[in-house]
Amino acid sequence: MAQKMSEANEHLAKAEKHLKTGFMKWKPDYDSAAAEYAKAAIAFKNAKQLERAKEAYLQEAEAHSSNRSAFEQAGMILKDLQRLPEAVELIERASRMYLENGTPDTAAMALDRAGKMIEVVDLSRAVQLYQQAAAVFENEERLRQAVELIGKASRLLNKKKSPERLFCSVGSSTFWFDEAASSLQKEKNMFMEIENYPTCYKKTIAQVLVHLRRGDFVAAQKCVSESCGIPGFNGSEDYAALERLLAGFDQQDQDEVTQVCSSPLLRFMDNDYAKLALSLKVPGEGMETPVAAGLQ
């Protein structure tokens, strides 16, 4: 441990020396300084001095501003220190530099890593990062990668809802329902573009579930109607299940709704949507619509 610390401090001293100017040296040697800071960071990391390792990586990045990975490495050190918001900021900064230097794939993957990192403490921030990463891939016409990230955002937006209540009063929860519905529509549009029609059927089910949780039966009906333009949807088991589900809501038949929502078709969807389906209650089951709640 002491040897690693000594080694790290030697590299720091060499880095500082490269940055000094004098009578015979007019310009700092940033490249050499950056290399020494990188070596110091590794030595500090091996010595379990994570805070100092992070500082060394930041010094490397500052000394050699084109070194995008140094910011990301510093971010990963902050992750180990459980300083997740700061870690994400540095990784996002690295991502911007990757973009500026013409490596969009690396930029998007960095944002994806940052999203996974921050999910445990801030769902909203994770959604933002996944959406940013998706936009990068979409600009590069990498729709398969983009739609995967939009899917992550959609599922997290769904998690923002309270599983105990069908309808939420007017406020931030309603906003998240709206955002989830919009995100799912974007997903479906991308799957349409790459002609993955069976997945479009599943996204339609997810959309209808979200609209019903929002208390917007008309939007749920419209979603099914518009989806009839997707090749094969009308004759699918997904369409038949949604027709039954909407009929159950229209007739305030909770038994029918429960039967549809507990069927294998919905039960084996992504876990977040399966939970959403099982939580649905028809109006009149002791739940208030958003409009009714807002009038009280």
PDB file of N, CA, C and O in Angstrom, residues 18-84:
ATOM      1  N   HIS A  18       6.164  18.554 -15.735  1.00  0.00           N
ATOM      2  CA  HIS A  18       5.870  18.709 -17.165  1.00  0.00           C
ATOM      3  C   HIS A  18       5.045  19.972 -17.434  1.00  0.00           C
ATOM      4  O   HIS A  18       5.120  20.540 -18.534  1.00  0.00           O
ATOM      5  N   LEU A  19       4.299  20.408 -16.436  1.00  0.00           N
ATOM      6  CA  LEU A  19       3.444  21.578 -16.629  1.00  0.00           C
ATOM      7  C   LEU A  19       4.159  22.901 -16.360  1.00  0.00           C
ATOM      8  O   LEU A  19       3.675  23.962 -16.760  1.00  0.00           O
ATOM      9  N   LYS A  20       5.297  22.822 -15.698  1.00  0.00           N
ATOM     10  CA  LYS A  20       6.031  24.056 -15.369  1.00  0.00           C
ATOM     11  C   LYS A  20       6.701  24.639 -16.610  1.00  0.00           C
ATOM     12  O   LYS A  20       7.135  23.912 -17.502  1.00  0.00           O
ATOM     13  N   THR A  21       6.771  25.940 -16.628  1.00  0.00           N
ATOM     14  CA  THR A  21       7.485  26.635 -17.709  1.00  0.00           C
ATOM     15  C   THR A  21       8.667  27.397 -17.120  1.00  0.00           C
ATOM     16  O   THR A  21       8.732  27.624 -15.913  1.00  0.00           O
ATOM     17  N   GLY A  22       9.608  27.759 -17.956  1.00  0.00           N
ATOM     18  CA  GLY A  22      10.795  28.494 -17.497  1.00  0.00           C
ATOM     19  C   GLY A  22      11.478  29.156 -18.669  1.00  0.00           C
ATOM     20  O   GLY A  22      10.931  29.269 -19.772  1.00  0.00           O
ATOM     21  N   PHE A  23      12.704  29.573 -18.432  1.00  0.00           N
ATOM     22  CA  PHE A  23      13.464  30.321 -19.447  1.00  0.00           C
ATOM     23  C   PHE A  23      13.677  29.476 -20.699  1.00  0.00           C
ATOM     24  O   PHE A  23      13.604  29.977 -21.824  1.00  0.00           O
ATOM     25  N   MET A  24      13.947  28.181 -20.536  1.00  0.00           N
ATOM     26  CA  MET A  24      14.209  27.314 -21.678  1.00  0.00           C
ATOM     27  C   MET A  24      12.969  26.493 -22.086  1.00  0.00           C
ATOM     28  O   MET A  24      13.028  25.710 -23.017  1.00  0.00           O
ATOM     29  N   LYS A  25      11.869  26.688 -21.364  1.00  0.00           N
ATOM     30  CA  LYS A  25      10.664  25.928 -21.677  1.00  0.00           C
ATOM     31  C   LYS A  25       9.462  26.864 -21.579  1.00  0.00           C
ATOM     32  O   LYS A  25       8.988  27.187 -20.503  1.00  0.00           O
ATOM     33  N   TRP A  26       8.982  27.293 -22.750  1.00  0.00           N
ATOM     34  CA  TRP A  26       7.932  28.306 -22.782  1.00  0.00           C
ATOM     35  C   TRP A  26       6.526  27.746 -22.647  1.00  0.00           C
ATOM     36  O   TRP A  26       5.628  28.426 -22.185  1.00  0.00           O
ATOM     37  N   LYS A  27       6.337  26.490 -23.068  1.00  0.00           N
ATOM     38  CA  LYS A  27       4.994  25.913 -23.063  1.00  0.00           C
ATOM     39  C   LYS A  27       4.935  24.649 -22.202  1.00  0.00           C
ATOM     40  O   LYS A  27       5.872  23.846 -22.223  1.00  0.00           O
ATOM     41  N   PRO A  28       3.846  24.473 -21.459  1.00  0.00           N
ATOM     42  CA  PRO A  28       3.682  23.231 -20.691  1.00  0.00           C
ATOM     43  C   PRO A  28       3.562  22.033 -21.623  1.00  0.00           C
ATOM     44  O   PRO A  28       3.046  22.145 -22.733  1.00  0.00           O
ATOM     45  N   ASP A  29       4.052  20.893 -21.166  1.00  0.00           N
ATOM     46  CA  ASP A  29       3.940  19.656 -21.932  1.00  0.00           C
ATOM     47  C   ASP A  29       2.705  18.908 -21.424  1.00  0.00           C
ATOM     48  O   ASP A  29       2.788  18.042 -20.543  1.00  0.00           O
ATOM     49  N   TYR A  30       1.545  19.261 -21.997  1.00  0.00           N
ATOM     50  CA  TYR A  30       0.286  18.701 -21.500  1.00  0.00           C
ATOM     51  C   TYR A  30       0.165  17.200 -21.725  1.00  0.00           C
ATOM     52  O   TYR A  30      -0.361  16.473 -20.871  1.00  0.00           O
ATOM     53  N   ASP A  31       0.627  16.719 -22.858  1.00  0.00           N
ATOM     54  CA  ASP A  31       0.510  15.288 -23.147  1.00  0.00           C
ATOM     55  C   ASP A  31       1.289  14.450 -22.141  1.00  0.00           C
ATOM     56  O   ASP A  31       0.785  13.435 -21.637  1.00  0.00           O
ATOM     57  N   SER A  32       2.518  14.860 -21.848  1.00  0.00           N
ATOM     58  CA  SER A  32       3.331  14.112 -20.886  1.00  0.00           C
ATOM     59  C   SER A  32       2.735  14.188 -19.487  1.00  0.00           C
ATOM     60  O   SER A  32       2.736  13.202 -18.732  1.00  0.00           O
ATOM     61  N   ALA A  33       2.209  15.383 -19.135  1.00  0.00           N
ATOM     62  CA  ALA A  33       1.577  15.544 -17.817  1.00  0.00           C
ATOM     63  C   ALA A  33       0.355  14.642 -17.694  1.00  0.00           C
ATOM     64  O   ALA A  33       0.151  13.977 -16.665  1.00  0.00           O
ATOM     65  N   ALA A  34      -0.438  14.582 -18.759  1.00  0.00           N
ATOM     66  CA  ALA A  34      -1.639  13.736 -18.743  1.00  0.00           C
ATOM     67  C   ALA A  34      -1.268  12.277 -18.528  1.00  0.00           C
ATOM     68  O   ALA A  34      -1.929  11.548 -17.774  1.00  0.00           O
ATOM     69  N   ALA A  35      -0.211  11.840 -19.186  1.00  0.00           N
ATOM     70  CA  ALA A  35       0.230  10.446 -19.044  1.00  0.00           C
ATOM     71  C   ALA A  35       0.633  10.142 -17.604  1.00  0.00           C
ATOM     72  O   ALA A  35       0.332   9.061 -17.074  1.00  0.00           O
ATOM     73  N   GLU A  36       1.319  11.093 -16.951  1.00  0.00           N
ATOM     74  CA  GLU A  36       1.737  10.885 -15.563  1.00  0.00           C
ATOM     75  C   GLU A  36       0.535  10.898 -14.620  1.00  0.00           C
ATOM     76  O   GLU A  36       0.472  10.108 -13.668  1.00  0.00           O
ATOM     77  N   TYR A  37      -0.436  11.790 -14.874  1.00  0.00           N
ATOM     78  CA  TYR A  37      -1.640  11.812 -14.038  1.00  0.00           C
ATOM     79  C   TYR A  37      -2.402  10.485 -14.154  1.00  0.00           C
ATOM     80  O   TYR A  37      -2.949   9.977 -13.168  1.00  0.00           O
ATOM     81  N   ALA A  38      -2.438   9.912 -15.367  1.00  0.00           N
ATOM     82  CA  ALA A  38      -3.118   8.634 -15.568  1.00  0.00           C
ATOM     83  C   ALA A  38      -2.435   7.538 -14.755  1.00  0.00           C
ATOM     84  O   ALA A  38      -3.102   6.702 -14.121  1.00  0.00           O
ATOM     85  N   LYS A  39      -1.100   7.540 -14.763  1.00  0.00           N
ATOM     86  CA  LYS A  39      -0.364   6.546 -13.983  1.00  0.00           C
ATOM     87  C   LYS A  39      -0.600   6.742 -12.487  1.00  0.00           C
ATOM     88  O   LYS A  39      -0.728   5.776 -11.725  1.00  0.00           O
ATOM     89  N   ALA A  40      -0.657   8.004 -12.073  1.00  0.00           N
ATOM     90  CA  ALA A  40      -0.913   8.292 -10.662  1.00  0.00           C
ATOM     91  C   ALA A  40      -2.297   7.799 -10.250  1.00  0.00           C
ATOM     92  O   ALA A  40      -2.482   7.231  -9.168  1.00  0.00           O
ATOM     93  N   ALA A  41      -3.274   8.002 -11.136  1.00  0.00           N
ATOM     94  CA  ALA A  41      -4.643   7.570 -10.836  1.00  0.00           C
ATOM     95  C   ALA A  41      -4.706   6.063 -10.619  1.00  0.00           C
ATOM     96  O   ALA A  41      -5.355   5.579  -9.681  1.00  0.00           O
ATOM     97  N   ILE A  42      -4.033   5.326 -11.479  1.00  0.00           N
ATOM     98  CA  ILE A  42      -4.029   3.861 -11.355  1.00  0.00           C
ATOM     99  C   ILE A  42      -3.371   3.440 -10.043  1.00  0.00           C
ATOM    100  O   ILE A  42      -3.856   2.550  -9.334  1.00  0.00           O
ATOM    101  N   ALA A  43      -2.271   4.102  -9.710  1.00  0.00           N
ATOM    102  CA  ALA A  43      -1.567   3.765  -8.463  1.00  0.00           C
ATOM    103  C   ALA A  43      -2.432   4.079  -7.242  1.00  0.00           C
ATOM    104  O   ALA A  43      -2.505   3.287  -6.296  1.00  0.00           O
ATOM    105  N   PHE A  44      -3.107   5.229  -7.266  1.00  0.00           N
ATOM    106  CA  PHE A  44      -3.994   5.576  -6.148  1.00  0.00           C
ATOM    107  C   PHE A  44      -5.141   4.568  -6.040  1.00  0.00           C
ATOM    108  O   PHE A  44      -5.540   4.178  -4.936  1.00  0.00           O
ATOM    109  N   LYS A  45      -5.665   4.161  -7.191  1.00  0.00           N
ATOM    110  CA  LYS A  45      -6.761   3.196  -7.186  1.00  0.00           C
ATOM    111  C   LYS A  45      -6.307   1.864  -6.585  1.00  0.00           C
ATOM    112  O   LYS A  45      -7.021   1.250  -5.789  1.00  0.00           O
ATOM    113  N   ASN A  46      -5.098   1.435  -6.947  1.00  0.00           N
ATOM    114  CA  ASN A  46      -4.550   0.192  -6.401  1.00  0.00           C
ATOM    115  C   ASN A  46      -4.286   0.300  -4.901  1.00  0.00           C
ATOM    116  O   ASN A  46      -4.311  -0.697  -4.177  1.00  0.00           O
ATOM    117  N   ALA A  47      -4.043   1.533  -4.449  1.00  0.00           N
ATOM    118  CA  ALA A  47      -3.804   1.766  -3.020  1.00  0.00           C
ATOM    119  C   ALA A  47      -5.103   2.012  -2.253  1.00  0.00           C
ATOM    120  O   ALA A  47      -5.072   2.348  -1.075  1.00  0.00           O
ATOM    121  N   LYS A  48      -6.244   1.857  -2.966  1.00  0.00           N
ATOM    122  CA  LYS A  48      -7.571   2.048  -2.366  1.00  0.00           C
ATOM    123  C   LYS A  48      -7.836   3.494  -1.959  1.00  0.00           C
ATOM    124  O   LYS A  48      -8.693   3.762  -1.113  1.00  0.00           O
ATOM    125  N   GLN A  49      -7.112   4.408  -2.574  1.00  0.00           N
ATOM    126  CA  GLN A  49      -7.325   5.832  -2.315  1.00  0.00           C
ATOM    127  C   GLN A  49      -8.200   6.392  -3.447  1.00  0.00           C
ATOM    128  O   GLN A  49      -7.725   7.073  -4.357  1.00  0.00           O
ATOM    129  N   LEU A  50      -9.482   6.074  -3.368  1.00  0.00           N
ATOM    130  CA  LEU A  50     -10.372   6.358  -4.495  1.00  0.00           C
ATOM    131  C   LEU A  50     -10.580   7.855  -4.737  1.00  0.00           C
ATOM    132  O   LEU A  50     -10.681   8.307  -5.879  1.00  0.00           O
ATOM    133  N   GLU A  51     -10.672   8.633  -3.677  1.00  0.00           N
ATOM    134  CA  GLU A  51     -10.857  10.078  -3.850  1.00  0.00           C
ATOM    135  C   GLU A  51      -9.678  10.691  -4.589  1.00  0.00           C
ATOM    136  O   GLU A  51      -9.839  11.499  -5.507  1.00  0.00           O
ATOM    137  N   ARG A  52      -8.476  10.291  -4.207  1.00  0.00           N
ATOM    138  CA  ARG A  52      -7.278  10.823  -4.875  1.00  0.00           C
ATOM    139  C   ARG A  52      -7.154  10.280  -6.303  1.00  0.00           C
ATOM    140  O   ARG A  52      -6.659  10.974  -7.193  1.00  0.00           O
ATOM    141  N   ALA A  53      -7.611   9.043  -6.522  1.00  0.00           N
ATOM    142  CA  ALA A  53      -7.618   8.494  -7.878  1.00  0.00           C
ATOM    143  C   ALA A  53      -8.537   9.307  -8.768  1.00  0.00           C
ATOM    144  O   ALA A  53      -8.195   9.634  -9.921  1.00  0.00           O
ATOM    145  N   LYS A  54      -9.692   9.656  -8.231  1.00  0.00           N
ATOM    146  CA  LYS A  54     -10.644  10.475  -8.998  1.00  0.00           C
ATOM    147  C   LYS A  54     -10.035  11.826  -9.360  1.00  0.00           C
ATOM    148  O   LYS A  54     -10.128  12.296 -10.496  1.00  0.00           O
ATOM    149  N   GLU A  55      -9.377  12.460  -8.387  1.00  0.00           N
ATOM    150  CA  GLU A  55      -8.752  13.758  -8.641  1.00  0.00           C
ATOM    151  C   GLU A  55      -7.664  13.649  -9.711  1.00  0.00           C
ATOM    152  O   GLU A  55      -7.515  14.521 -10.570  1.00  0.00           O
ATOM    153  N   ALA A  56      -6.911  12.550  -9.673  1.00  0.00           N
ATOM    154  CA  ALA A  56      -5.852  12.364 -10.672  1.00  0.00           C
ATOM    155  C   ALA A  56      -6.438  12.182 -12.064  1.00  0.00           C
ATOM    156  O   ALA A  56      -5.901  12.709 -13.053  1.00  0.00           O
ATOM    157  N   TYR A  57      -7.545  11.450 -12.166  1.00  0.00           N
ATOM    158  CA  TYR A  57      -8.186  11.288 -13.469  1.00  0.00           C
ATOM    159  C   TYR A  57      -8.701  12.636 -13.986  1.00  0.00           C
ATOM    160  O   TYR A  57      -8.607  12.938 -15.188  1.00  0.00           O
ATOM    161  N   LEU A  58      -9.243  13.446 -13.091  1.00  0.00           N
ATOM    162  CA  LEU A  58      -9.713  14.768 -13.511  1.00  0.00           C
ATOM    163  C   LEU A  58      -8.548  15.651 -13.955  1.00  0.00           C
ATOM    164  O   LEU A  58      -8.651  16.408 -14.927  1.00  0.00           O
ATOM    165  N   GLN A  59      -7.424  15.549 -13.249  1.00  0.00           N
ATOM    166  CA  GLN A  59      -6.239  16.310 -13.657  1.00  0.00           C
ATOM    167  C   GLN A  59      -5.732  15.844 -15.016  1.00  0.00           C
ATOM    168  O   GLN A  59      -5.295  16.650 -15.840  1.00  0.00           O
ATOM    169  N   GLU A  60      -5.820  14.530 -15.240  1.00  0.00           N
ATOM    170  CA  GLU A  60      -5.435  14.003 -16.561  1.00  0.00           C
ATOM    171  C   GLU A  60      -6.320  14.602 -17.651  1.00  0.00           C
ATOM    172  O   GLU A  60      -5.839  15.038 -18.703  1.00  0.00           O
ATOM    173  N   ALA A  61      -7.637  14.620 -17.379  1.00  0.00           N
ATOM    174  CA  ALA A  61      -8.576  15.139 -18.371  1.00  0.00           C
ATOM    175  C   ALA A  61      -8.336  16.620 -18.636  1.00  0.00           C
ATOM    176  O   ALA A  61      -8.396  17.080 -19.777  1.00  0.00           O
ATOM    177  N   GLU A  62      -8.056  17.374 -17.587  1.00  0.00           N
ATOM    178  CA  GLU A  62      -7.807  18.806 -17.753  1.00  0.00           C
ATOM    179  C   GLU A  62      -6.493  19.058 -18.499  1.00  0.00           C
ATOM    180  O   GLU A  62      -6.382  19.980 -19.300  1.00  0.00           O
ATOM    181  N   ALA A  63      -5.490  18.223 -18.223  1.00  0.00           N
ATOM    182  CA  ALA A  63      -4.198  18.409 -18.879  1.00  0.00           C
ATOM    183  C   ALA A  63      -4.266  18.058 -20.358  1.00  0.00           C
ATOM    184  O   ALA A  63      -3.558  18.630 -21.187  1.00  0.00           O
ATOM    185  N   HIS A  64      -5.131  17.101 -20.676  1.00  0.00           N
ATOM    186  CA  HIS A  64      -5.234  16.650 -22.061  1.00  0.00           C
ATOM    187  C   HIS A  64      -6.725  16.584 -22.396  1.00  0.00           C
ATOM    188  O   HIS A  64      -7.356  15.551 -22.315  1.00  0.00           O
ATOM    189  N   SER A  65      -7.288  17.734 -22.766  1.00  0.00           N
ATOM    190  CA  SER A  65      -8.738  17.880 -22.861  1.00  0.00           C
ATOM    191  C   SER A  65      -9.369  16.948 -23.882  1.00  0.00           C
ATOM    192  O   SER A  65     -10.577  16.719 -23.864  1.00  0.00           O
ATOM    193  N   SER A  66      -8.597  16.383 -24.798  1.00  0.00           N
ATOM    194  CA  SER A  66      -9.189  15.453 -25.764  1.00  0.00           C
ATOM    195  C   SER A  66      -9.340  14.049 -25.179  1.00  0.00           C
ATOM    196  O   SER A  66      -9.877  13.170 -25.830  1.00  0.00           O
ATOM    197  N   ASN A  67      -8.879  13.856 -23.940  1.00  0.00           N
ATOM    198  CA  ASN A  67      -8.961  12.537 -23.313  1.00  0.00           C
ATOM    199  C   ASN A  67     -10.326  12.371 -22.645  1.00  0.00           C
ATOM    200  O   ASN A  67     -10.484  12.583 -21.446  1.00  0.00           O
ATOM    201  N   ARG A  68     -11.318  12.029 -23.451  1.00  0.00           N
ATOM    202  CA  ARG A  68     -12.674  11.883 -22.943  1.00  0.00           C
ATOM    203  C   ARG A  68     -12.777  10.795 -21.881  1.00  0.00           C
ATOM    204  O   ARG A  68     -13.510  10.920 -20.915  1.00  0.00           O
ATOM    205  N   SER A  69     -12.013   9.705 -22.069  1.00  0.00           N
ATOM    206  CA  SER A  69     -12.156   8.564 -21.165  1.00  0.00           C
ATOM    207  C   SER A  69     -11.738   8.905 -19.739  1.00  0.00           C
ATOM    208  O   SER A  69     -12.193   8.268 -18.794  1.00  0.00           O
ATOM    209  N   ALA A  70     -10.893   9.915 -19.569  1.00  0.00           N
ATOM    210  CA  ALA A  70     -10.457  10.277 -18.219  1.00  0.00           C
ATOM    211  C   ALA A  70     -11.632  10.771 -17.384  1.00  0.00           C
ATOM    212  O   ALA A  70     -11.736  10.463 -16.189  1.00  0.00           O
ATOM    213  N   PHE A  71     -12.536  11.550 -18.007  1.00  0.00           N
ATOM    214  CA  PHE A  71     -13.714  12.001 -17.279  1.00  0.00           C
ATOM    215  C   PHE A  71     -14.599  10.814 -16.902  1.00  0.00           C
ATOM    216  O   PHE A  71     -15.143  10.748 -15.799  1.00  0.00           O
ATOM    217  N   GLU A  72     -14.726   9.862 -17.825  1.00  0.00           N
ATOM    218  CA  GLU A  72     -15.550   8.698 -17.530  1.00  0.00           C
ATOM    219  C   GLU A  72     -14.911   7.859 -16.423  1.00  0.00           C
ATOM    220  O   GLU A  72     -15.604   7.350 -15.543  1.00  0.00           O
ATOM    221  N   GLN A  73     -13.576   7.714 -16.462  1.00  0.00           N
ATOM    222  CA  GLN A  73     -12.897   6.964 -15.405  1.00  0.00           C
ATOM    223  C   GLN A  73     -13.091   7.636 -14.049  1.00  0.00           C
ATOM    224  O   GLN A  73     -13.314   6.961 -13.038  1.00  0.00           O
ATOM    225  N   ALA A  74     -13.036   8.956 -14.034  1.00  0.00           N
ATOM    226  CA  ALA A  74     -13.268   9.691 -12.786  1.00  0.00           C
ATOM    227  C   ALA A  74     -14.702   9.461 -12.306  1.00  0.00           C
ATOM    228  O   ALA A  74     -14.959   9.314 -11.107  1.00  0.00           O
ATOM    229  N   GLY A  75     -15.629   9.413 -13.255  1.00  0.00           N
ATOM    230  CA  GLY A  75     -17.013   9.133 -12.902  1.00  0.00           C
ATOM    231  C   GLY A  75     -17.176   7.768 -12.276  1.00  0.00           C
ATOM    232  O   GLY A  75     -17.921   7.592 -11.297  1.00  0.00           O
ATOM    233  N   MET A  76     -16.473   6.776 -12.813  1.00  0.00           N
ATOM    234  CA  MET A  76     -16.575   5.427 -12.262  1.00  0.00           C
ATOM    235  C   MET A  76     -15.982   5.358 -10.853  1.00  0.00           C
ATOM    236  O   MET A  76     -16.453   4.592  -9.998  1.00  0.00           O
ATOM    237  N   ILE A  77     -14.951   6.165 -10.613  1.00  0.00           N
ATOM    238  CA  ILE A  77     -14.388   6.230  -9.255  1.00  0.00           C
ATOM    239  C   ILE A  77     -15.436   6.805  -8.300  1.00  0.00           C
ATOM    240  O   ILE A  77     -15.631   6.318  -7.181  1.00  0.00           O
ATOM    241  N   LEU A  78     -16.126   7.858  -8.742  1.00  0.00           N
ATOM    242  CA  LEU A  78     -17.167   8.457  -7.905  1.00  0.00           C
ATOM    243  C   LEU A  78     -18.302   7.463  -7.650  1.00  0.00           C
ATOM    244  O   LEU A  78     -18.932   7.480  -6.595  1.00  0.00           O
ATOM    245  N   LYS A  79     -18.561   6.607  -8.624  1.00  0.00           N
ATOM    246  CA  LYS A  79     -19.568   5.560  -8.411  1.00  0.00           C
ATOM    247  C   LYS A  79     -19.139   4.666  -7.245  1.00  0.00           C
ATOM    248  O   LYS A  79     -19.948   4.333  -6.374  1.00  0.00           O
ATOM    249  N   ASP A  80     -17.861   4.262  -7.236  1.00  0.00           N
ATOM    250  CA  ASP A  80     -17.357   3.425  -6.146  1.00  0.00           C
ATOM    251  C   ASP A  80     -17.465   4.131  -4.804  1.00  0.00           C
ATOM    252  O   ASP A  80     -17.611   3.480  -3.763  1.00  0.00           O
ATOM    253  N   LEU A  81     -17.399   5.466  -4.840  1.00  0.00           N
ATOM    254  CA  LEU A  81     -17.521   6.256  -3.611  1.00  0.00           C
ATOM    255  C   LEU A  81     -18.983   6.536  -3.265  1.00  0.00           C
ATOM    256  O   LEU A  81     -19.262   7.265  -2.309  1.00  0.00           O
ATOM    257  N   GLN A  82     -19.917   5.970  -4.061  1.00  0.00           N
ATOM    258  CA  GLN A  82     -21.352   6.158  -3.863  1.00  0.00           C
ATOM    259  C   GLN A  82     -21.779   7.629  -4.013  1.00  0.00           C
ATOM    260  O   GLN A  82     -22.771   8.053  -3.423  1.00  0.00           O
ATOM    261  N   ARG A  83     -21.053   8.370  -4.830  1.00  0.00           N
ATOM    262  CA  ARG A  83     -21.429   9.755  -5.127  1.00  0.00           C
ATOM    263  C   ARG A  83     -22.000   9.771  -6.548  1.00  0.00           C
ATOM    264  O   ARG A  83     -21.394  10.264  -7.491  1.00  0.00           O
ATOM    265  N   LEU A  84     -23.179   9.167  -6.662  1.00  0.00           N
ATOM    266  CA  LEU A  84     -23.737   8.868  -7.975  1.00  0.00           C
ATOM    267  C   LEU A  84     -24.101  10.103  -8.805  1.00  0.00           C
ATOM    268  O   LEU A  84     -23.807  10.136 -10.009  1.00  0.00           O
TER     269      LEU A  84
END
